[in-house]
mmCIF file of C-alpha atoms in Angstrom:
data_model
loop_
_atom_site.group_PDB
_atom_site.id
_atom_site.type_symbol
_atom_site.label_atom_id
_atom_site.label_comp_id
_atom_site.label_asym_id
_atom_site.label_seq_id
_atom_site.Cartn_x
_atom_site.Cartn_y
_atom_site.Cartn_z
ATOM 1 C CA MET A 1 121.049 95.306 88.890
ATOM 2 C CA GLY A 2 117.499 94.868 87.571
ATOM 3 C CA PRO A 3 114.926 97.486 86.654
ATOM 4 C CA LEU A 4 113.615 99.812 89.354
ATOM 5 C CA TYR A 5 109.849 99.881 89.753
ATOM 6 C CA LEU A 6 109.713 102.352 92.627
ATOM 7 C CA PHE A 7 107.942 105.083 90.646
ATOM 8 C CA GLU A 8 105.316 102.606 89.406
ATOM 9 C CA LEU A 9 104.758 101.309 92.925
ATOM 10 C CA ALA A 10 104.543 104.849 94.338
ATOM 11 C CA SER A 11 102.009 105.779 91.649
ATOM 12 C CA SER A 12 99.902 102.717 92.491
ATOM 13 C CA GLN A 13 99.954 103.596 96.166
ATOM 14 C CA ALA A 14 98.973 107.207 95.409
ATOM 15 C CA ARG A 15 95.928 105.961 93.448
ATOM 16 C CA TYR A 16 95.067 103.636 96.342
ATOM 17 C CA LEU A 17 95.343 106.518 98.840
ATOM 18 C CA GLU A 18 93.087 108.655 96.637
ATOM 19 C CA LEU A 19 90.447 105.900 96.603
ATOM 20 C CA ARG A 20 90.719 105.381 100.363
ATOM 21 C CA GLN A 21 90.388 109.115 101.068
ATOM 22 C CA SER A 22 87.297 109.247 98.838
ATOM 23 C CA THR A 23 85.781 106.302 100.731
ATOM 24 C CA ILE A 24 86.479 107.981 104.077
ATOM 25 C CA ALA A 25 84.878 111.207 102.823
ATOM 26 C CA THR A 26 81.770 109.246 101.775
ATOM 27 C CA ASN A 27 81.579 107.680 105.237
ATOM 28 C CA VAL A 28 81.844 111.090 106.932
ATOM 29 C CA ALA A 29 79.251 112.603 104.582
ATOM 30 C CA ASN A 30 76.803 109.841 105.507
ATOM 31 C CA ALA A 31 77.499 109.904 109.262
ATOM 32 C CA ASN A 32 73.852 110.804 109.994
ATOM 33 C CA THR A 33 72.200 108.641 107.309
ATOM 34 C CA PRO A 34 70.070 105.921 108.939
ATOM 35 C CA GLY A 35 71.217 102.404 108.050
ATOM 36 C CA PHE A 36 74.431 103.525 106.324
ATOM 37 C CA ARG A 37 77.299 101.073 106.825
ATOM 38 C CA ALA A 38 80.845 102.431 106.976
ATOM 39 C CA ARG A 39 83.088 101.162 104.193
ATOM 40 C CA ASP A 40 86.813 100.853 103.695
ATOM 41 C CA VAL A 41 89.053 99.563 100.906
ATOM 42 C CA GLU A 42 91.294 96.521 101.068
ATOM 43 C CA PRO A 43 94.772 97.195 102.515
ATOM 44 C CA PHE A 44 97.463 98.238 100.039
ATOM 45 C CA ASN A 45 99.757 95.423 101.106
ATOM 46 C CA LYS A 46 97.548 93.054 99.080
ATOM 47 C CA VAL A 47 99.154 94.665 96.011
ATOM 48 C CA LEU A 48 102.511 93.539 97.360
ATOM 49 C CA ASP A 49 101.348 89.983 98.065
ATOM 50 C CA GLY A 50 101.935 88.982 94.445
ATOM 51 C CA MET A 51 105.580 90.043 94.629
ATOM 52 C CA PRO A 52 107.098 89.522 98.072
ATOM 53 C CA VAL A 53 110.208 91.584 98.668
ATOM 54 C CA ARG A 54 113.312 89.554 99.354
ATOM 55 C CA LEU A 55 116.450 91.021 100.846
ATOM 56 C CA ALA A 56 119.606 90.651 98.771
ATOM 57 C CA THR A 57 122.553 88.898 100.393
ATOM 58 C CA THR A 58 125.738 90.533 99.116
ATOM 59 C CA SER A 59 128.085 89.217 101.776
ATOM 60 C CA PRO A 60 128.402 85.788 103.427
ATOM 61 C CA SER A 61 128.232 87.499 106.830
ATOM 62 C CA HIS A 62 124.678 88.768 106.197
ATOM 63 C CA MET A 63 121.895 87.181 108.221
ATOM 64 C CA GLN A 64 119.576 84.816 106.377
ATOM 65 C CA LEU A 65 115.841 85.404 106.915
ATOM 66 C CA SER A 66 113.170 82.856 106.196
ATOM 67 C CA ALA A 67 110.184 83.700 103.963
ATOM 68 C CA ALA A 68 107.944 83.822 107.057
ATOM 69 C CA GLU A 69 110.100 86.540 108.627
ATOM 70 C CA THR A 70 109.862 88.793 105.556
ATOM 71 C CA ASP A 71 106.152 88.228 104.817
ATOM 72 C CA THR A 72 104.008 91.400 104.854
ATOM 73 C CA ARG A 73 100.562 89.827 104.454
ATOM 74 C CA ALA A 74 99.260 89.792 108.026
ATOM 75 C CA THR A 75 96.167 91.995 108.211
ATOM 76 C CA ALA A 76 93.067 91.993 110.362
ATOM 77 C CA LYS A 77 89.722 93.385 109.282
ATOM 78 C CA LYS A 78 88.325 95.788 111.852
ATOM 79 C CA ASP A 79 84.662 96.459 112.435
ATOM 80 C CA SER A 80 83.272 99.847 113.283
ATOM 81 C CA TRP A 81 83.588 100.880 116.899
ATOM 82 C CA GLU A 82 79.854 101.323 117.359
ATOM 83 C CA VAL A 83 76.509 100.898 115.672
ATOM 84 C CA VAL A 84 73.882 103.434 116.704
ATOM 85 C CA HIS A 85 70.163 102.800 117.086
ATOM 86 C CA SER A 86 69.451 103.963 113.508
ATOM 87 C CA GLY A 87 71.742 101.204 112.165
ATOM 88 C CA ASN A 88 74.467 103.638 111.130
ATOM 89 C CA SER A 89 77.971 102.260 111.741
ATOM 90 C CA VAL A 90 80.028 105.388 110.974
ATOM 91 C CA SER A 91 82.297 106.495 113.814
ATOM 92 C CA LEU A 92 83.638 109.969 113.080
ATOM 93 C CA GLU A 93 86.593 109.387 115.401
ATOM 94 C CA GLN A 94 87.539 106.218 113.532
ATOM 95 C CA GLU A 95 87.159 107.976 110.159
ATOM 96 C CA MET A 96 89.421 110.824 111.314
ATOM 97 C CA ILE A 97 92.053 108.282 112.370
ATOM 98 C CA LYS A 98 91.812 106.655 108.937
ATOM 99 C CA GLY A 99 92.139 110.094 107.326
ATOM 100 C CA SER A 100 95.294 110.843 109.293
ATOM 101 C CA ASP A 101 96.667 107.425 108.261
ATOM 102 C CA VAL A 102 96.085 108.356 104.617
ATOM 103 C CA ASN A 103 97.813 111.715 105.169
ATOM 104 C CA ARG A 104 100.807 110.052 106.832
ATOM 105 C CA ASP A 105 101.084 107.418 104.079
ATOM 106 C CA TYR A 106 100.871 110.063 101.341
ATOM 107 C CA SER A 107 103.570 112.171 103.028
ATOM 108 C CA MET A 108 105.848 109.147 103.341
ATOM 109 C CA ASN A 109 105.197 108.157 99.710
ATOM 110 C CA SER A 110 106.039 111.688 98.523
ATOM 111 C CA ALA A 111 109.214 111.837 100.624
ATOM 112 C CA ILE A 112 110.449 108.496 99.273
ATOM 113 C CA VAL A 113 109.771 109.516 95.667
ATOM 114 C CA ARG A 114 111.537 112.875 96.195
ATOM 115 C CA SER A 115 114.574 111.137 97.720
ATOM 116 C CA PHE A 116 114.708 108.521 94.982
ATOM 117 C CA HIS A 117 114.393 111.216 92.312
ATOM 118 C CA ARG A 118 117.295 113.171 93.843
ATOM 119 C CA MET A 119 119.357 109.976 93.956
ATOM 120 C CA VAL A 120 118.667 109.231 90.273
ATOM 121 C CA LEU A 121 119.551 112.831 89.315
ATOM 122 C CA ALA A 122 122.783 112.672 91.330
ATOM 123 C CA GLY A 123 123.691 109.422 89.563
ATOM 124 C CA ALA A 124 122.964 110.975 86.162
ATOM 125 C CA LYS A 125 125.176 114.008 86.901
ATOM 126 C CA ALA A 126 128.158 111.866 87.871
#
């Protein structure tokens, strides 16, 4: 079994989520600024593009998946829902959805790290 990089990956995602939340807060703060264009950061899965995750086959009866079936790179850039007369493209509804996405991703990240930590501690006690 090779080294486990889960904590490093979780830390990278936490930094990404912090940056994305800061960007969302800037968008909300400038919701009434004429000409302000809403911004967002690149999706986190671009970090994973350099190292695609492959499933381990430990039994001959396991299904074989092609690289295309395990690829996580498909993303689509979304534009703002509306641009008002002043040229501002911030949609508060869209920013709140992004904020809840960040909250959900952070909660999932924390839960995975907690579970992995408990598993490592249980292995160390045995």
